[in-house]
Structure formats: C-alpha cells, structure tokens
Amino acid sequence: MNSNTPRPPARRRTAAVVAVATALTAGPVLLTAPAAHATGGEPGRATAVVLRTDLDVALLNKTVQVPLTATLNEVRAPATAEKTALTVTLDGVEQGRPVSVLRADVATAKATADERRAEGRSELAHAQVHVPGLPLLSLIEVEKVTSRATCEAGKEPVAEANALGRVTVLGKRVTLTAGGPTTVDVQGVGEVTLDLSRTQTTSRTAAATALRLTVSVNPLKANVAEVTGTVTLAEATCETPKPAAAPAAPQPADPEPAEPRPADVVPQTAAEPEEANLAETGGSSMTPYLAGGSLALLAAGAGALALTRRARAARARD
C-alpha cells in the first residue's frame, strides 16, 4: 500500500512530540513579585538653648504669685537653626520696672539634623544672670560655659558639658566640682545649689547641661518676698536618626499551570500514529513499508501457483 503524500521524517516528528511533552510536564510557572525597595529613614532631632528659667516670684506677704519663665536662643532641628541674642529683659515683675535677666558677651545656640547626624550646641561667655529683688547683686556670673550633644547613625551618642573659668554666685566666688552639687548660702539673701556639667546618654539620645541652679532667694527689700525655682545655662540635646527600613523579602505569586501553545501541538491522525505507540507495540517507523512489501509478495506467490496449476491441468487433458 503506497501513498504519494510525503511523510515527515521520523526525527522531525519525534522532536515535535518531545517538545509537546516537555511543555506539558514542565509544571506550574511561579511568578515572583517585584523586589521590594527600602523605605527612607527619618532625620534626627536636636535642640539647644543658652538660658532657661523656671521661677516663681512671690510678692510681699505672698499675696501675688508671678511666674518667671524665660528662654534665650532656644532652637530646634531637623534643618539648621541658629540664634544669637545677648540679653533677656522681663517687664512688670519688680515694682513695674524691667528686669534684665541676662547680659552676655557671647550667647549662641545651634542645632542641626539630617538622616545621618543630629547635633545641638550652646555657648555662653562673660554672662551675668539676675532675678527680681536683687538689682545690684548677680545670681550668678560665669566666664564661659558650653554644651554639646551629638547623635550619629551607627555610633553611640555623645554628651559633653563644661564650665570654664571663674564662677561667682551671689557675690561669692565658687569652685565647682564634678563629684556632686555645690551649695552657696548667703545670709539675708538666700541659697543657690549648683550642678556642674550634667550629661546623660541612652542608646539613641544624649543631653548635656553646663550649669543647673536650684534657687531659693529671699531678699529683705524691693517688695519681693521670695524667688524659687531653677535656672539652666547652656543646654543641648539630640536624638539619633532612624535608619531606613530593611526591604521585605519578595513573596511568590499564586502559581498558575502553564498551558501548551497551539503552535507546540502536533495533530495526530489514524494514518500517522504517535511514535510512542509504535514503541509500545514493538514497531518502528519502517513497519508500514514492511507490511506493504509482505502483502505484495504474497499476492505474487498466489498468482504463480495458480498459473502452475492451470498448466498441469492442460497437459493432463492432452
């Protein structure tokens, strides 16, 4: 049995079948989400102030309580902030007359902060601090006090405070020590306790104060009975910037089974069985041709046998 239609070579058909099998058995395709990116961090924080007062002023016989709250050159960051002011004056505290709380030759505060570093600094030099009731006597006089707080990403915070040169409290020269507070008591005037160079740090913050005064003044004149509270000189704080958040691990999307494309599918017909079926029955791509040749041989043998029989029969009749 012959056919004029050309048959594809066995090698080409086998490759096509293998391609289809590979596409169908490759399994589901995993689609992964795009890689996540780190989110931005937060800048640090810093503050600085040259002078801060938190005092209560009680007038004669304590009939009137007047708060005495003031700050000089207070600055805050993020961003860069800097102030330089040399005096602080309050009105309406001492019998209607203005009170000059601070006079100084140098009084500066600076704070800077970004995503890598935060720092606060303050400095006070040749300064005199006054409170109501003591118009001629300074509460404290200092030559120079400084403070600095630095918080840098990846490093331990640092706090530094210093009081340099001579310090005079209520007219008395004082020798300050870092071992503990120093108390100055002046009869008929009052008492002042000083803490020198106070610093504090944590894992992410730092704070420094050059001088902190606890004041209890009870002058006998000027229609002022008592002044109590605290005075802070040269203070700085900082907070370490927060680092960028680590990127999250990409999560795979839900798997979807792959479907064979139409171009990869090889049509099957009865006249052209799959190569796999031929292998299962023990045949090969030559099986159809061998079968056709066998039928032709059988037909030729049958014809020859018939002619021989006819010749023998004719000879017998003769």
Tab-separated table of C-alpha atoms in Angstrom:
chain	number	residue	atom	x	y	z
A	1	MET	CA	0.000	0.000	0.000
A	2	ASN	CA	1.719	3.139	-1.229
A	3	SER	CA	0.863	6.806	-0.812
A	4	ASN	CA	2.022	9.794	-2.796
A	5	THR	CA	1.720	12.129	0.224
A	6	PRO	CA	5.173	12.735	1.647
A	7	ARG	CA	5.566	11.755	5.281
A	8	PRO	CA	7.597	13.901	7.699
A	9	PRO	CA	10.873	12.339	8.688
A	10	ALA	CA	10.758	10.334	11.881
A	11	ARG	CA	13.336	12.607	13.534
A	12	ARG	CA	11.177	15.721	12.989
A	13	ARG	CA	8.072	14.020	14.377
A	14	THR	CA	9.993	12.764	17.390
A	15	ALA	CA	11.308	16.279	18.161
A	16	ALA	CA	7.796	17.688	17.971
A	17	VAL	CA	6.458	15.062	20.337
A	18	VAL	CA	9.301	15.703	22.773
A	19	ALA	CA	8.579	19.457	22.646
A	20	VAL	CA	4.925	18.902	23.494
A	21	ALA	CA	5.792	16.506	26.319
A	22	THR	CA	8.281	18.988	27.751
A	23	ALA	CA	5.714	21.819	27.723
A	24	LEU	CA	3.066	19.679	29.400
A	25	THR	CA	5.337	18.211	32.083
A	26	ALA	CA	7.272	21.355	32.958
A	27	GLY	CA	4.913	22.004	35.875
A	28	PRO	CA	3.434	25.309	37.063
A	29	VAL	CA	5.285	28.554	36.425
A	30	LEU	CA	5.949	30.648	39.557
A	31	LEU	CA	5.583	34.396	39.095
A	32	THR	CA	7.516	36.370	41.678
A	33	ALA	CA	6.598	39.856	42.832
A	34	PRO	CA	8.968	42.731	42.060
A	35	ALA	CA	11.791	43.146	44.561
A	36	ALA	CA	10.875	45.480	47.410
A	37	HIS	CA	12.887	48.617	47.994
A	38	ALA	CA	13.973	50.041	51.368
A	39	THR	CA	11.835	52.889	52.692
A	40	GLY	CA	13.503	56.131	53.641
A	41	GLY	CA	14.672	56.774	57.188
A	42	GLU	CA	13.813	59.698	59.458
A	43	PRO	CA	16.132	62.599	60.274
A	44	GLY	CA	17.414	63.003	63.784
A	45	ARG	CA	16.399	65.715	66.239
A	46	ALA	CA	18.407	68.278	68.141
A	47	THR	CA	17.783	71.220	70.462
A	48	ALA	CA	19.917	73.904	72.059
A	49	VAL	CA	19.227	76.751	74.464
A	50	VAL	CA	21.508	79.267	76.169
A	51	LEU	CA	19.270	80.158	79.128
A	52	ARG	CA	16.105	78.715	80.588
A	53	THR	CA	14.392	79.965	83.747
A	54	ASP	CA	11.501	78.358	85.595
A	55	LEU	CA	10.987	80.555	88.661
A	56	ASP	CA	8.122	81.614	90.895
A	57	VAL	CA	8.158	85.150	92.282
A	58	ALA	CA	6.063	85.792	95.382
A	59	LEU	CA	5.420	89.452	96.188
A	60	LEU	CA	5.405	90.826	99.739
A	61	ASN	CA	3.313	88.716	102.123
A	62	LYS	CA	2.900	86.256	99.225
A	63	THR	CA	-0.292	87.933	98.146
A	64	VAL	CA	0.644	87.631	94.455
A	65	GLN	CA	2.416	84.745	92.673
A	66	VAL	CA	4.138	85.689	89.426
A	67	PRO	CA	5.799	83.013	87.233
A	68	LEU	CA	9.147	83.984	85.799
A	69	THR	CA	9.642	81.791	82.738
A	70	ALA	CA	12.097	82.805	80.051
A	71	THR	CA	14.362	81.290	77.404
A	72	LEU	CA	17.207	82.710	75.370
A	73	ASN	CA	18.243	81.439	71.946
A	74	GLU	CA	16.192	78.260	72.013
A	75	VAL	CA	16.470	76.404	68.695
A	76	ARG	CA	15.229	73.073	67.382
A	77	ALA	CA	16.061	70.884	64.393
A	78	PRO	CA	15.553	68.990	61.835
A	79	ALA	CA	17.034	71.538	59.492
A	80	THR	CA	19.603	74.061	60.649
A	81	ALA	CA	18.683	76.637	63.273
A	82	GLU	CA	20.917	79.194	64.936
A	83	LYS	CA	20.294	82.180	67.191
A	84	THR	CA	22.481	84.767	68.812
A	85	ALA	CA	20.880	87.083	71.366
A	86	LEU	CA	22.768	88.644	74.259
A	87	THR	CA	20.075	89.886	76.645
A	88	VAL	CA	16.751	88.845	78.160
A	89	THR	CA	14.555	91.501	79.765
A	90	LEU	CA	11.255	90.977	81.618
A	91	ASP	CA	8.690	93.648	82.418
A	92	GLY	CA	6.198	94.021	85.255
A	93	VAL	CA	7.945	91.848	87.828
A	94	GLU	CA	9.870	94.228	90.046
A	95	GLN	CA	7.536	97.109	91.008
A	96	GLY	CA	6.800	97.740	87.347
A	97	ARG	CA	10.432	98.147	86.388
A	98	PRO	CA	12.036	95.936	83.734
A	99	VAL	CA	14.400	93.251	84.955
A	100	SER	CA	17.413	92.317	82.875
A	101	VAL	CA	17.605	88.557	83.437
A	102	LEU	CA	20.737	88.006	81.335
A	103	ARG	CA	23.583	90.055	79.907
A	104	ALA	CA	26.376	88.320	77.970
A	105	ASP	CA	29.200	88.950	75.526
A	106	VAL	CA	28.556	85.629	73.745
A	107	ALA	CA	25.271	83.726	73.755
A	108	THR	CA	24.752	81.334	70.840
A	109	ALA	CA	22.746	78.185	70.219
A	110	LYS	CA	22.853	75.952	67.153
A	111	ALA	CA	21.021	72.756	66.183
A	112	THR	CA	21.439	70.688	63.013
A	113	ALA	CA	19.857	67.399	61.970
A	114	ASP	CA	19.591	65.229	58.874
A	115	GLU	CA	19.298	61.497	58.111
A	116	ARG	CA	22.891	60.785	59.204
A	117	ARG	CA	23.616	63.061	62.154
A	118	ALA	CA	21.968	65.308	64.737
A	119	GLU	CA	23.794	67.786	66.946
A	120	GLY	CA	22.948	70.553	69.392
A	121	ARG	CA	25.439	73.141	70.696
A	122	SER	CA	25.215	76.123	73.015
A	123	GLU	CA	27.737	78.590	74.409
A	124	LEU	CA	27.607	81.403	76.937
A	125	ALA	CA	30.559	83.679	77.763
A	126	HIS	CA	31.064	86.577	80.184
A	127	ALA	CA	27.476	86.381	81.344
A	128	GLN	CA	25.516	87.706	84.334
A	129	VAL	CA	22.120	86.339	85.458
A	130	HIS	CA	19.778	88.449	87.617
A	131	VAL	CA	16.479	87.733	89.375
A	132	PRO	CA	13.871	90.151	90.779
A	133	GLY	CA	14.670	91.592	94.196
A	134	LEU	CA	18.423	91.671	93.595
A	135	PRO	CA	19.008	94.657	91.325
A	136	LEU	CA	22.680	95.101	92.260
A	137	LEU	CA	23.688	91.532	93.001
A	138	SER	CA	24.013	88.887	90.306
A	139	LEU	CA	22.537	85.480	90.917
A	140	ILE	CA	25.486	84.006	89.001
A	141	GLU	CA	28.370	85.211	86.824
A	142	VAL	CA	30.295	82.876	84.503
A	143	GLU	CA	33.280	83.279	82.215
A	144	LYS	CA	32.364	80.521	79.791
A	145	VAL	CA	30.039	77.534	79.711
A	146	THR	CA	29.430	75.194	76.756
A	147	SER	CA	27.423	72.088	75.991
A	148	ARG	CA	27.278	69.726	73.040
A	149	ALA	CA	25.157	66.646	72.247
A	150	THR	CA	25.934	64.560	69.144
A	151	CYS	CA	23.893	61.627	67.817
A	152	GLU	CA	25.244	59.946	64.677
A	153	ALA	CA	23.752	56.944	62.923
A	154	GLY	CA	25.676	53.762	63.740
A	155	LYS	CA	27.535	55.318	66.690
A	156	GLU	CA	26.959	55.814	70.391
A	157	PRO	CA	25.507	59.225	71.314
A	158	VAL	CA	27.946	61.669	72.960
A	159	ALA	CA	27.199	64.404	75.502
A	160	GLU	CA	29.715	66.991	76.720
A	161	ALA	CA	29.362	69.977	79.077
A	162	ASN	CA	31.959	72.314	80.509
A	163	ALA	CA	32.156	75.329	82.820
A	164	LEU	CA	35.439	77.134	82.255
A	165	GLY	CA	36.992	79.930	84.225
A	166	ARG	CA	35.629	81.780	87.232
A	167	VAL	CA	32.093	81.282	88.601
A	168	THR	CA	30.551	83.705	91.129
A	169	VAL	CA	27.252	83.013	92.947
A	170	LEU	CA	25.512	85.741	94.978
A	171	GLY	CA	28.780	87.675	95.043
A	172	LYS	CA	30.866	84.687	96.207
A	173	ARG	CA	33.492	83.007	94.076
A	174	VAL	CA	32.776	79.291	93.831
A	175	THR	CA	34.951	76.315	92.988
A	176	LEU	CA	32.784	73.769	91.205
A	177	THR	CA	33.425	70.025	91.245
A	178	ALA	CA	32.016	67.221	89.142
A	179	GLY	CA	31.597	64.994	92.191
A	180	GLY	CA	28.258	66.496	93.245
A	181	PRO	CA	26.254	69.703	93.684
A	182	THR	CA	27.737	72.818	95.263
A	183	THR	CA	25.638	74.921	97.654
A	184	VAL	CA	26.134	78.623	98.276
A	185	ASP	CA	24.284	80.181	101.219
A	186	VAL	CA	24.324	83.951	101.760
A	187	GLN	CA	22.679	85.181	104.951
A	188	GLY	CA	19.866	87.634	104.380
A	189	VAL	CA	19.816	86.873	100.651
A	190	GLY	CA	19.186	83.228	100.002
A	191	GLU	CA	20.597	79.913	98.887
A	192	VAL	CA	21.689	78.551	95.499
A	193	THR	CA	22.646	74.977	94.687
A	194	LEU	CA	24.637	74.328	91.513
A	195	ASP	CA	25.009	71.124	89.481
A	196	LEU	CA	28.024	71.186	87.184
A	197	SER	CA	28.274	69.575	83.762
A	198	ARG	CA	25.301	67.243	83.846
A	199	THR	CA	25.255	64.725	80.981
A	200	GLN	CA	23.061	61.767	80.130
A	201	THR	CA	23.064	59.297	77.230
A	202	THR	CA	20.955	56.358	76.100
A	203	SER	CA	21.242	54.098	73.062
A	204	ARG	CA	19.676	56.801	70.835
A	205	THR	CA	19.711	60.099	72.796
A	206	ALA	CA	22.104	62.467	74.530
A	207	ALA	CA	21.629	65.509	76.761
A	208	ALA	CA	24.137	67.960	78.233
A	209	THR	CA	23.715	70.879	80.643
A	210	ALA	CA	26.665	73.059	81.570
A	211	LEU	CA	25.105	74.502	84.762
A	212	ARG	CA	21.823	73.980	86.542
A	213	LEU	CA	20.929	76.186	89.512
A	214	THR	CA	18.311	75.464	92.134
A	215	VAL	CA	17.394	78.864	93.527
A	216	SER	CA	15.782	79.896	96.788
A	217	VAL	CA	16.290	83.656	97.267
A	218	ASN	CA	14.529	85.628	99.996
A	219	PRO	CA	15.740	89.253	99.842
A	220	LEU	CA	14.648	91.705	102.513
A	221	LYS	CA	13.815	94.626	100.209
A	222	ALA	CA	12.365	95.625	96.838
A	223	ASN	CA	8.853	94.433	97.724
A	224	VAL	CA	9.801	90.868	96.808
A	225	ALA	CA	9.349	88.134	99.390
A	226	GLU	CA	10.742	85.044	97.683
A	227	VAL	CA	12.104	83.702	94.384
A	228	THR	CA	12.283	79.928	93.925
A	229	GLY	CA	12.823	77.572	91.012
A	230	THR	CA	15.549	76.586	88.560
A	231	VAL	CA	17.890	78.283	86.104
A	232	THR	CA	19.607	76.316	83.333
A	233	LEU	CA	22.652	77.544	81.426
A	234	ALA	CA	23.866	76.079	78.111
A	235	GLU	CA	21.731	73.022	77.382
A	236	ALA	CA	21.836	70.726	74.326
A	237	THR	CA	20.033	67.513	73.346
A	238	CYS	CA	19.924	65.160	70.352
A	239	GLU	CA	18.222	62.035	69.034
A	240	THR	CA	19.813	59.597	66.580
A	241	PRO	CA	18.307	59.433	63.069
A	242	LYS	CA	16.201	56.363	62.368
A	243	PRO	CA	17.702	54.139	59.641
A	244	ALA	CA	15.818	53.126	56.540
A	245	ALA	CA	13.611	50.070	56.989
A	246	ALA	CA	15.021	46.838	55.554
A	247	PRO	CA	13.299	45.735	52.319
A	248	ALA	CA	10.782	42.939	52.731
A	249	ALA	CA	11.523	39.586	51.096
A	250	PRO	CA	9.658	39.217	47.776
A	251	GLN	CA	6.662	36.902	48.010
A	252	PRO	CA	5.889	34.498	45.115
A	253	ALA	CA	2.562	34.988	43.406
A	254	ASP	CA	-0.029	32.191	43.207
A	255	PRO	CA	1.223	29.506	40.797
A	256	GLU	CA	-0.674	29.176	37.538
A	257	PRO	CA	-0.455	25.986	35.442
A	258	ALA	CA	1.154	26.509	32.067
A	259	GLU	CA	-0.919	25.630	29.018
A	260	PRO	CA	0.637	24.400	25.798
A	261	ARG	CA	0.586	26.888	22.977
A	262	PRO	CA	-1.264	25.897	19.783
A	263	ALA	CA	1.972	26.057	17.802
A	264	ASP	CA	3.525	23.393	20.014
A	265	VAL	CA	0.751	20.798	19.494
A	266	VAL	CA	1.281	18.131	16.790
A	267	PRO	CA	-2.012	16.797	15.360
A	268	GLN	CA	-2.497	13.048	15.400
A	269	THR	CA	-4.253	11.061	12.651
A	270	ALA	CA	-5.108	7.417	12.160
A	271	ALA	CA	-2.729	7.251	9.218
A	272	GLU	CA	0.128	8.664	11.328
A	273	PRO	CA	0.264	7.088	14.838
A	274	GLU	CA	2.408	8.651	17.568
A	275	GLU	CA	5.970	7.498	17.849
A	276	ALA	CA	5.263	6.399	21.443
A	277	ASN	CA	2.564	3.952	20.268
A	278	LEU	CA	4.946	2.464	17.764
A	279	ALA	CA	7.439	1.871	20.533
A	280	GLU	CA	4.858	0.187	22.738
A	281	THR	CA	3.836	-2.367	20.013
A	282	GLY	CA	7.390	-3.179	19.054
A	283	GLY	CA	7.097	-1.454	15.689
A	284	SER	CA	9.109	1.327	14.191
A	285	SER	CA	8.785	3.939	11.525
A	286	MET	CA	9.514	1.210	8.855
A	287	THR	CA	6.628	-1.003	9.914
A	288	PRO	CA	4.063	0.310	7.329
A	289	TYR	CA	6.528	-0.186	4.441
A	290	LEU	CA	7.452	-3.711	5.549
A	291	ALA	CA	3.789	-4.656	5.837
A	292	GLY	CA	3.093	-3.400	2.303
A	293	GLY	CA	6.001	-5.374	0.871
A	294	SER	CA	4.833	-8.574	2.526
A	295	LEU	CA	1.353	-8.274	1.015
A	296	ALA	CA	2.843	-7.768	-2.435
A	297	LEU	CA	4.981	-10.905	-2.116
A	298	LEU	CA	2.007	-12.953	-1.007
A	299	ALA	CA	-0.040	-11.784	-3.979
A	300	ALA	CA	2.754	-12.602	-6.437
A	301	GLY	CA	3.190	-16.095	-4.967
A	302	ALA	CA	-0.533	-16.830	-5.197
A	303	GLY	CA	-0.595	-15.803	-8.882
A	304	ALA	CA	2.380	-18.023	-9.754
A	305	LEU	CA	0.783	-21.005	-8.011
A	306	ALA	CA	-2.452	-20.548	-9.986
A	307	LEU	CA	-0.606	-20.437	-13.328
A	308	THR	CA	1.305	-23.638	-12.473
A	309	ARG	CA	-1.904	-25.486	-11.652
A	310	ARG	CA	-3.521	-24.384	-14.917
A	311	ALA	CA	-0.516	-25.591	-16.945
A	312	ARG	CA	-0.561	-29.020	-15.291
A	313	ALA	CA	-4.294	-29.380	-15.940
A	314	ALA	CA	-3.836	-28.579	-19.657
A	315	ARG	CA	-1.064	-31.161	-20.047
A	316	ALA	CA	-3.234	-33.802	-18.398
A	317	ARG	CA	-6.088	-33.205	-20.891
A	318	ASP	CA	-3.693	-33.553	-23.789
